[in-house]
Structures are given as C-alpha cells and as structure tokens.
XYZ file of C-alpha atoms in Angstrom:
514
model
C -122.062 211.185 -45.353
C -122.943 208.305 -47.661
C -120.600 206.013 -45.725
C -122.331 206.973 -42.459
C -125.770 206.207 -43.892
C -124.544 202.850 -45.200
C -123.052 202.058 -41.792
C -126.306 202.929 -40.006
C -128.322 200.795 -42.429
C -125.943 197.873 -41.983
C -126.200 198.161 -38.194
C -130.006 198.186 -38.422
C -129.901 195.201 -40.738
C -127.610 193.322 -38.399
C -129.654 194.096 -35.279
C -132.877 192.998 -36.945
C -131.254 189.798 -38.201
C -129.912 189.105 -34.700
C -133.327 189.737 -33.127
C -135.059 187.386 -35.559
C -132.422 184.734 -34.887
C -132.994 185.040 -31.133
C -136.720 184.489 -31.547
C -136.106 181.507 -33.825
C -133.715 179.968 -31.296
C -136.207 180.673 -28.515
C -138.891 178.768 -30.447
C -136.504 175.821 -30.775
C -135.746 176.053 -27.029
C -139.466 175.862 -26.247
C -139.730 172.742 -28.408
C -136.889 171.214 -26.391
C -138.604 172.106 -23.118
C -142.012 170.845 -24.242
C -140.605 167.381 -24.873
C -140.554 166.860 -21.102
C -144.264 167.449 -20.636
C -146.713 164.618 -20.155
C -150.479 164.467 -19.626
C -151.381 166.072 -16.316
C -152.411 163.708 -13.576
C -156.039 164.175 -12.673
C -156.401 165.513 -9.170
C -159.013 163.698 -7.057
C -162.432 165.284 -6.833
C -163.000 167.166 -3.572
C -165.520 165.984 -1.044
C -167.163 169.407 -1.144
C -166.902 171.405 -4.344
C -166.051 175.097 -3.821
C -168.250 177.946 -5.033
C -167.435 179.037 -8.590
C -168.519 182.129 -10.499
C -168.412 181.980 -14.294
C -168.000 185.426 -15.853
C -168.929 185.974 -19.502
C -167.762 189.401 -20.729
C -169.550 190.296 -23.983
C -170.007 193.357 -26.154
C -172.318 193.327 -29.190
C -172.322 189.558 -29.749
C -175.771 188.819 -31.150
C -174.543 185.801 -33.143
C -172.858 183.887 -30.322
C -174.180 185.155 -26.967
C -176.879 182.478 -26.650
C -174.468 179.697 -27.620
C -172.032 180.814 -24.925
C -174.658 181.145 -22.190
C -176.195 177.772 -22.972
C -172.805 176.034 -22.867
C -172.000 177.566 -19.474
C -175.426 176.809 -18.016
C -174.876 173.163 -18.965
C -171.578 172.934 -17.074
C -171.617 169.786 -14.959
C -171.129 171.355 -11.538
C -173.250 171.372 -8.373
C -176.075 173.858 -9.020
C -175.895 175.346 -5.543
C -172.166 176.061 -5.967
C -172.313 177.663 -9.425
C -173.064 181.294 -10.316
C -173.140 182.732 -13.831
C -172.595 186.417 -14.569
C -173.144 187.747 -18.084
C -171.110 190.963 -18.160
C -173.049 192.715 -20.884
C -171.650 195.998 -22.202
C -173.603 195.744 -25.467
C -175.061 198.734 -27.281
C -177.094 196.793 -29.855
C -179.852 194.165 -29.718
C -177.513 191.698 -28.004
C -178.855 192.986 -24.677
C -182.378 191.860 -25.602
C -181.103 188.388 -26.475
C -179.135 188.235 -23.223
C -182.161 189.253 -21.123
C -184.387 186.695 -22.811
C -181.783 183.972 -22.383
C -181.008 184.860 -18.748
C -184.679 185.015 -17.822
C -185.341 181.655 -19.447
C -182.518 179.874 -17.644
C -183.274 181.575 -14.333
C -186.858 180.288 -14.583
C -185.354 176.794 -14.756
C -183.508 177.295 -11.485
C -180.111 178.514 -12.682
C -178.225 181.131 -10.659
C -177.584 183.484 -13.553
C -177.736 187.256 -13.914
C -176.871 189.990 -16.397
C -174.435 192.535 -14.966
C -174.463 195.941 -16.623
C -172.790 199.264 -15.893
C -172.835 202.835 -17.125
C -170.510 203.095 -20.109
C -167.603 200.857 -21.066
C -164.868 202.389 -18.946
C -161.887 200.063 -18.927
C -163.535 197.804 -21.527
C -163.123 194.088 -20.674
C -160.869 194.749 -17.679
C -163.380 197.302 -16.390
C -166.272 194.864 -16.775
C -164.403 192.112 -14.920
C -163.390 194.479 -12.113
C -166.936 195.856 -11.831
C -168.488 192.382 -11.525
C -165.987 190.856 -9.104
C -167.550 192.342 -5.908
C -170.882 190.874 -7.038
C -169.398 187.395 -7.495
C -170.139 184.705 -4.915
C -167.442 182.241 -5.966
C -164.027 181.557 -4.495
C -162.915 180.750 -8.027
C -163.623 182.806 -11.159
C -163.880 181.161 -14.585
C -163.775 183.444 -17.625
C -165.036 182.718 -21.128
C -165.108 185.113 -24.068
C -168.133 185.192 -26.339
C -166.735 182.892 -29.020
C -166.163 179.920 -26.679
C -168.234 176.805 -26.044
C -166.766 174.939 -23.054
C -167.457 171.248 -22.524
C -169.756 170.277 -19.623
C -166.888 168.776 -17.597
C -164.681 171.894 -17.796
C -164.979 172.914 -14.137
C -164.764 169.361 -12.794
C -161.437 168.973 -14.613
C -159.925 172.342 -13.658
C -161.056 173.143 -10.105
C -159.349 170.078 -8.505
C -155.959 171.459 -9.580
C -156.459 174.354 -7.155
C -157.291 171.969 -4.309
C -154.557 169.360 -4.697
C -151.774 169.028 -2.135
C -149.218 171.805 -2.573
C -151.515 173.876 -4.830
C -152.427 176.582 -2.315
C -150.379 179.136 -4.283
C -151.818 178.224 -7.683
C -153.253 181.528 -8.874
C -154.777 180.536 -12.215
C -155.315 177.504 -14.429
C -155.226 178.003 -18.191
C -156.598 175.385 -20.587
C -155.942 174.840 -24.273
C -158.081 176.541 -26.889
C -159.746 174.255 -29.408
C -161.385 175.267 -32.675
C -165.051 175.247 -33.631
C -164.308 176.130 -37.258
C -160.789 174.917 -38.010
C -161.865 173.445 -41.359
C -163.934 176.420 -42.496
C -161.281 177.874 -44.826
C -157.519 177.901 -45.434
C -157.414 181.128 -43.381
C -158.942 179.454 -40.315
C -156.746 176.380 -40.766
C -153.588 178.477 -40.743
C -154.707 180.348 -37.622
C -155.493 177.027 -35.933
C -151.958 175.873 -36.735
C -150.542 178.943 -34.976
C -152.814 178.571 -31.938
C -152.007 174.866 -31.610
C -148.309 175.678 -31.596
C -148.782 178.402 -29.006
C -150.647 176.187 -26.559
C -149.200 172.708 -27.114
C -145.580 173.872 -27.326
C -145.155 177.434 -26.068
C -147.400 177.281 -23.019
C -146.439 173.689 -22.244
C -142.748 174.449 -22.775
C -142.783 177.490 -20.511
C -144.484 175.520 -17.767
C -141.978 172.662 -18.087
C -139.070 175.130 -17.878
C -140.479 176.910 -14.842
C -140.825 180.131 -16.824
C -143.425 182.847 -16.443
C -146.347 182.571 -18.840
C -149.590 184.365 -19.476
C -153.268 183.800 -18.903
C -154.872 183.835 -22.355
C -157.942 185.833 -21.350
C -160.458 183.028 -21.761
C -161.017 179.335 -21.016
C -159.273 179.584 -17.668
C -160.012 179.826 -13.963
C -158.636 182.264 -11.380
C -158.369 181.856 -7.643
C -160.283 184.879 -6.405
C -157.772 185.484 -3.605
C -155.062 185.864 -6.252
C -156.941 188.586 -8.121
C -157.782 190.435 -4.897
C -154.288 190.114 -3.438
C -152.976 193.656 -2.846
C -149.596 192.597 -4.244
C -151.276 191.497 -7.481
C -153.463 194.565 -7.835
C -156.577 193.146 -9.503
C -157.843 193.835 -13.003
C -156.283 196.984 -14.499
C -157.112 198.720 -17.758
C -153.847 200.477 -18.649
C -152.995 197.790 -21.229
C -155.087 196.124 -23.925
C -153.882 192.718 -22.691
C -155.400 192.829 -19.218
C -155.041 189.035 -19.049
C -151.289 188.997 -19.708
C -150.801 191.968 -17.391
C -152.687 190.404 -14.452
C -151.048 187.005 -14.865
C -147.539 188.458 -14.811
C -148.320 190.660 -11.806
C -149.716 187.609 -10.014
C -146.580 185.576 -10.678
C -144.336 188.449 -9.587
C -146.377 188.504 -6.370
C -145.603 184.836 -5.709
C -148.636 183.078 -7.198
C -148.079 180.123 -9.514
C -149.697 179.418 -12.901
C -150.800 176.028 -14.158
C -151.378 175.032 -17.790
C -153.632 172.094 -18.700
C -152.984 170.889 -22.227
C -155.462 168.020 -21.894
C -158.488 170.207 -21.152
C -159.764 171.839 -24.336
C -162.261 174.683 -24.697
C -163.240 175.157 -28.353
C -163.667 178.659 -29.777
C -164.406 180.348 -33.074
C -161.451 181.427 -35.219
C -161.930 184.738 -37.102
C -162.974 183.832 -40.669
C -162.384 187.380 -41.965
C -158.851 188.599 -42.586
C -159.691 192.094 -41.336
C -160.922 190.572 -38.062
C -157.702 188.568 -37.759
C -155.644 191.728 -38.304
C -157.659 193.603 -35.688
C -157.112 190.781 -33.205
C -153.399 190.740 -33.958
C -153.220 194.530 -33.565
C -154.827 194.388 -30.116
C -152.622 191.515 -28.955
C -149.477 193.214 -30.257
C -150.274 196.586 -28.716
C -151.342 195.076 -25.395
C -148.291 192.814 -25.162
C -145.896 195.710 -25.728
C -147.808 197.843 -23.219
C -147.351 195.034 -20.711
C -143.634 194.854 -21.538
C -143.339 198.599 -20.998
C -145.298 198.405 -17.737
C -143.717 195.321 -16.165
C -140.419 194.801 -18.002
C -138.313 196.492 -15.317
C -140.042 194.522 -12.539
C -139.497 191.257 -14.399
C -135.816 192.021 -14.966
C -135.285 193.001 -11.318
C -137.055 189.894 -10.000
C -135.201 187.315 -7.908
C -135.732 184.491 -10.409
C -132.813 182.958 -12.351
C -131.457 184.896 -15.314
C -132.724 182.278 -17.791
C -136.285 182.708 -16.488
C -136.097 186.498 -16.708
C -134.662 186.422 -20.232
C -137.397 184.008 -21.376
C -140.038 186.275 -19.838
C -138.654 189.344 -21.614
C -138.652 187.493 -24.938
C -142.215 186.380 -24.262
C -143.460 189.896 -23.453
C -141.591 191.338 -26.438
C -142.567 188.641 -28.927
C -144.414 191.085 -31.181
C -141.199 193.080 -31.670
C -140.473 190.524 -34.376
C -142.803 192.447 -36.715
C -140.961 195.795 -36.603
C -137.757 193.802 -37.128
C -139.225 192.182 -40.235
C -140.376 195.555 -41.530
C -137.048 197.289 -40.875
C -135.188 194.436 -42.519
C -137.211 194.944 -45.684
C -136.843 198.727 -45.625
C -133.043 198.663 -45.242
C -132.094 196.348 -48.121
C -132.953 198.486 -51.204
C -131.250 201.695 -49.955
C -128.222 199.653 -48.876
C -127.900 198.278 -52.394
C -128.488 201.644 -54.048
C -125.810 203.253 -51.872
C -123.252 200.595 -52.681
C -123.558 198.647 -49.455
C -123.422 194.874 -49.279
C -125.913 193.315 -46.830
C -125.172 189.734 -45.780
C -126.805 187.113 -47.934
C -130.552 186.922 -47.214
C -130.408 183.173 -47.853
C -128.226 182.595 -44.809
C -130.618 184.872 -42.905
C -133.544 182.677 -43.901
C -131.804 179.606 -42.538
C -130.830 181.332 -39.294
C -134.164 182.959 -38.483
C -136.788 180.596 -39.846
C -136.081 177.065 -38.620
C -137.542 177.546 -35.103
C -141.192 178.403 -35.854
C -141.773 175.632 -38.460
C -140.312 173.128 -36.006
C -142.526 174.471 -33.230
C -145.675 174.187 -35.352
C -144.756 170.686 -36.550
C -144.203 169.478 -32.986
C -147.453 171.141 -31.897
C -149.388 169.245 -34.561
C -147.647 165.979 -33.728
C -148.374 166.348 -29.998
C -152.058 167.018 -30.614
C -152.907 164.871 -33.638
C -150.296 162.105 -33.761
C -149.871 160.559 -37.199
C -152.253 163.061 -38.758
C -149.961 165.960 -37.804
C -148.920 166.765 -41.362
C -152.508 167.634 -42.432
C -152.495 170.825 -40.365
C -148.806 171.548 -40.906
C -149.409 171.770 -44.672
C -150.902 175.214 -44.022
C -147.546 176.522 -42.808
C -146.852 178.368 -46.115
C -150.072 180.368 -45.756
C -149.348 181.033 -42.075
C -145.883 182.276 -43.079
C -147.404 184.638 -45.639
C -149.868 185.926 -43.042
C -147.168 186.344 -40.415
C -145.002 188.442 -42.697
C -147.940 190.168 -44.377
C -149.248 191.656 -41.125
C -145.850 193.035 -40.098
C -146.931 196.602 -40.965
C -150.227 196.207 -39.094
C -148.467 194.846 -36.027
C -145.584 197.317 -36.243
C -148.094 200.159 -35.972
C -149.557 198.385 -32.935
C -146.107 198.050 -31.367
C -145.452 201.765 -31.950
C -148.708 202.655 -30.215
C -147.929 200.215 -27.397
C -144.581 201.884 -26.785
C -146.114 205.355 -26.693
C -149.527 205.017 -25.032
C -151.314 203.340 -22.138
C -154.643 201.604 -22.573
C -156.625 202.664 -25.626
C -159.808 201.578 -27.353
C -160.502 197.860 -27.035
C -161.710 197.046 -30.552
C -163.438 193.690 -30.369
C -162.859 190.866 -32.807
C -166.277 190.201 -34.400
C -167.735 186.709 -34.064
C -170.192 185.303 -36.582
C -171.222 181.851 -35.262
C -169.308 180.186 -38.088
C -168.810 176.485 -37.454
C -169.418 174.645 -40.733
C -168.727 175.331 -44.398
C -172.396 176.206 -44.905
C -172.270 179.098 -42.425
C -171.919 182.603 -43.820
C -170.487 185.683 -42.165
C -170.386 188.316 -44.872
C -174.019 189.419 -44.506
C -173.507 190.301 -40.836
C -173.424 193.938 -39.794
C -170.363 192.985 -37.729
C -168.351 192.434 -40.898
C -165.386 194.798 -40.939
C -164.575 197.119 -43.843
C -161.205 197.199 -45.542
C -158.671 198.705 -43.179
C -156.557 201.764 -43.893
C -153.254 199.901 -44.045
C -154.138 198.100 -47.290
C -152.692 200.774 -49.590
C -149.496 200.871 -47.548
C -149.268 197.066 -47.741
C -149.712 197.250 -51.506
C -146.902 199.819 -51.641
C -144.680 197.538 -49.560
C -145.356 194.709 -51.998
C -144.065 196.874 -54.860
C -141.140 198.006 -52.708
C -140.223 194.378 -52.002
C -140.344 193.583 -55.728
C -138.011 196.506 -56.389
C -135.654 195.243 -53.696
C -135.763 191.732 -55.148
C -134.832 193.093 -58.585
C -131.912 195.070 -57.143
C -130.724 192.099 -55.098
C -130.983 189.780 -58.098
C -128.702 192.089 -60.083
C -126.320 192.286 -57.132
C -126.161 188.656 -56.013
C -128.360 186.583 -58.303
C -132.018 185.608 -58.226
C -131.504 182.962 -55.553
C -130.580 185.711 -53.093
C -133.736 187.612 -54.045
C -136.000 184.815 -52.755
C -136.217 186.425 -49.310
C -137.603 189.685 -50.697
C -139.898 187.833 -53.079
C -141.355 186.170 -49.973
C -142.098 189.654 -48.612
C -143.809 190.605 -51.862
C -145.880 187.423 -51.834
C -146.853 188.030 -48.195
C -148.118 191.567 -48.725
C -149.776 190.484 -51.952
C -151.560 187.643 -50.148
C -152.841 189.911 -47.365
C -154.101 192.521 -49.844
C -155.559 189.898 -52.184
C -157.443 188.008 -49.462
C -158.816 191.246 -48.022
C -160.046 192.432 -51.417
C -161.560 189.044 -52.240
C -163.406 188.834 -48.933
C -164.681 192.368 -49.403
C -165.943 191.873 -52.959
C -166.788 188.155 -53.073
C -170.154 188.518 -51.255
C -171.299 191.050 -53.866
C -170.180 188.847 -56.734
C -171.786 185.733 -55.266
C -175.085 187.535 -54.727
C -175.048 188.704 -58.342
C -174.342 185.185 -59.601
C -177.130 183.808 -57.400
C -179.630 186.350 -58.649
C -178.753 185.980 -62.315
C -178.497 182.205 -62.447
C -181.179 181.242 -59.951
C -183.729 183.989 -59.407
C -183.951 184.919 -63.076
C -185.266 181.394 -63.739
C -187.243 180.607 -60.588
C -188.631 183.991 -59.509
C -188.508 186.605 -62.308
C -190.576 189.099 -60.279
C -188.115 189.052 -57.385
C -185.214 189.217 -59.826
C -186.667 192.344 -61.415
C -187.318 193.904 -57.994
C -183.689 193.417 -57.017
C -182.405 194.813 -60.306
C -181.287 198.410 -60.651
C -183.079 200.780 -63.063
C -180.454 200.256 -65.736
C -181.048 196.508 -65.700
C -177.954 195.491 -63.728
C -177.830 193.876 -60.293
C-alpha cells in the first residue's frame, strides 16, 4: 500500500512539473513570436466617421465615476457621432454622483445618459447586453470604472475597423497603462505583470496568428460582431464575459486586432485583498471559459499549433493548482521514503520563461530603463506563488460551476503617493484564506527541513521560496489591515496632542488610550 501511495505521489509530482515546464516554454515561445511585431501602421482617417457608443459599466464607484465620465466626454470625436452610456448598477451614493455628472454634461450638449435596470442579473455581462439595444453606434467602446482614456483614443482605434481588408475585424484591444504604477511596491509588481501580458503575450499571440482575448476594457467592438448569431452576444455563464465573447467571435470567423501603441491608463489595485479578489475572478472566469469552449476550440479547423496555444491560454490559471499540488506532494513523499526529482532542476526548467517574458516586456515599452520595473520581479514571484491557494480555489469553482457572483475590484482614485485608500468604505477586510496560507507557510518550512536532511539545504531552496511567498502574502495583508489604525494613533499622539488637545481628548477612549 505504501508503495502505491508513493507511486501516486510521484506521478502527481511529475505531472505538475511537466505542466509548469509547458507554461514556462510557452512564455518563451511568446517572447520569440513577439520579436516579429512592430508599431502598427496608422490607418488613414475616414472621410465620414462612423457612429460610436461608449459604454461605461459601473457598480458602486463613488471615487472614480466622475473621473471616468469626464475622460470619455472629452474624447476627441465628432459630437454628432458619439454617444455615451453610463451603465449604472450602483446601490450606494454613486448613482447620485452619476446623475449630477450626466446632467451637467448633457446641459453642455453631450449625448450622454445613465442606463439603469432592475437588479444586477448577469452583472457586467447583463448590463452590457441590456444597454446594447439602446446604443446608437455601429461600434461599441467599453471602459471600466478605473480607466482614464486619452482624448485621441477613438481616432486611433476606429480607423483599424475601416481599413482595406478589415471588414472581418471584430474587436480592437489596446494596451493598459497605469495611473498609479509608482504608488507602492505592490502596484509596481502588478504593473510589471500587466506590461508583460500586453507587450509580449497579446502582441506575441497576434504575431503568431493565435486566438487571444478581449481584456474587458479599453477596447472597441464592431457591433455587428456582438450581434452576429454565430457569436451569440454577451453571455453571463462565465465571470470572464470578455474572454468568452472574444473567443466565440473568433470561432465564428471574426478577427481580433491588438494595438500595443495605443495606451489607456487605469488604476492598479493598491490593496492586496483587492488584488486577490481580482485574481480569483479572472482565474474562475478563465477556467469557466475553458470548460465552456475548450471542446469547440479543439475541434476547430485551425492548425494544431493554434489550437494548442489557445488551450494553454484558456487554461493558464491551472498553473496555480499545479504549484499547490507540487508543494503538497513533497513532504509525504519524503516521509514515505520516496525520492522526488531535485527541486533545483525543476526551478531551472519551469521558471526561465516568465522572467524572460517580463524582461522583454519592460524592454519593449521602456527601452534602456527596462531594468527599473524588472527589479520588482522577486516581489511579483512571491505574489504569484503566494496566491496559488486563492487561485486554486477559484479554479475548483470554475470547473464545477457556471457564472457566480461578480465581486468587483474596489477602486480608490489612487494616483499619487499622497492619495490614501484605507479610509474608504470600499476597503476589503482580511479574506478567509489567510489562516490556510499561514498553515501552508509552516507546511513549506517543514518540507524544506525534510528536504534539507534528504538532499541538502540547496535542494530546500524551492520550498523555502514557497514559505517566503505565503509569508509575504499574509504579512502584506496584515500590515495593510492594521497600518491605518497604527498611523492614525501615531498622528493623534504626536500631532493632535500638541496642536489640538481638546480634539485629542475627544478622540481618546475612556481609559486614556486611542
């Protein structure tokens, strides 16, 4: 029986190692493909600009709703050809801000309206589907609440639908920029990941002729593509309605187009809990899309290489269960007398692709200054491994369920170091996985100790990286949860006690503490 258990654990270990190696090699392949990309040629401006509807789906976004609406109102596009729809599903005072903002801009001659519905059925996908019949445009631009597009966004994207041979272009996706890249090490590391995704992954897939996804925001759809019966329109049976629709459109014969040179800046989550929530939704929605469309992708007429790349793309979040299973198998293997292959060789096999991808992404975007962003790779690595439990739970739900609650990523209007987010009611509490992540940190330390006794401390480095990753995620979450309280206490004791004793006493508790 013991031999059977050891054999099963070794098979699991081997399969996970193979899966991680495939994803690492795929990242390197995307780097190779991206080398062939060059700045897109600007298509000539049309004689008559087509009608465009800009849709702004929001839900409880009091901090950023006005910023978004103002940026879209100021888009440099013929006024008589531009319609703005604020798809407001809010249940808090955001609706009052939206009404005031919409009324003010409408009084200045803008074609703008707030579109509301009963309930939030279908969440973002439901809001987009509900508003589409009310849209006047032949093209539909979509911006999430945390974006601030440049005035020339439409003038630089719409011509790519109208160029010669572009009649089957279904959507144009642009690159996401960052309003608050330099806010903290956490936002810098997320920016590094996003830069790699757009500048290398999206560009590489386009260069290779592969399928790729619409990113949900900062892009434009041809309305005929969405309404095509073969495409099927917006659907709410996944939490990644954008990825789902874009793949269905491509399977129906429509073509995507990625513009790396058009940038729409957005706010990066400054709170770790918000980042984990975003990752959970993306992971669950991606796996739901894989479950929904995987068979259709595999049966498609495209070359095998294209279908394999698409399956790897849709299943990219499977890397997190692989990481988790790899950790869980090593200690019992050692305790039962098994001998897993050296983790050091595993590190070399499975980790060279992503660092290369992120380095090339920084070099493509920032030239000689590329290394400044790439220096945050260690923190990004810790985050990537540290959220493997969070994302594994999302993958499990994605494999078992359709749709689900669309839990929004809170936005705080954080752009500079002076901006604060922790006093907002949108701030998220500590999530329930923290205790499990702390347990996994201790488990990884135990595994490292066992592996050190088995093969030496050099071999234990892989498991020590796990321990550091879970420790970093737990530590950052605890710090962000408690730091606001500590800072307020320091402020009151050091500043108010000297400058405003009456206010200091009013804020003090009966026992004299703050």
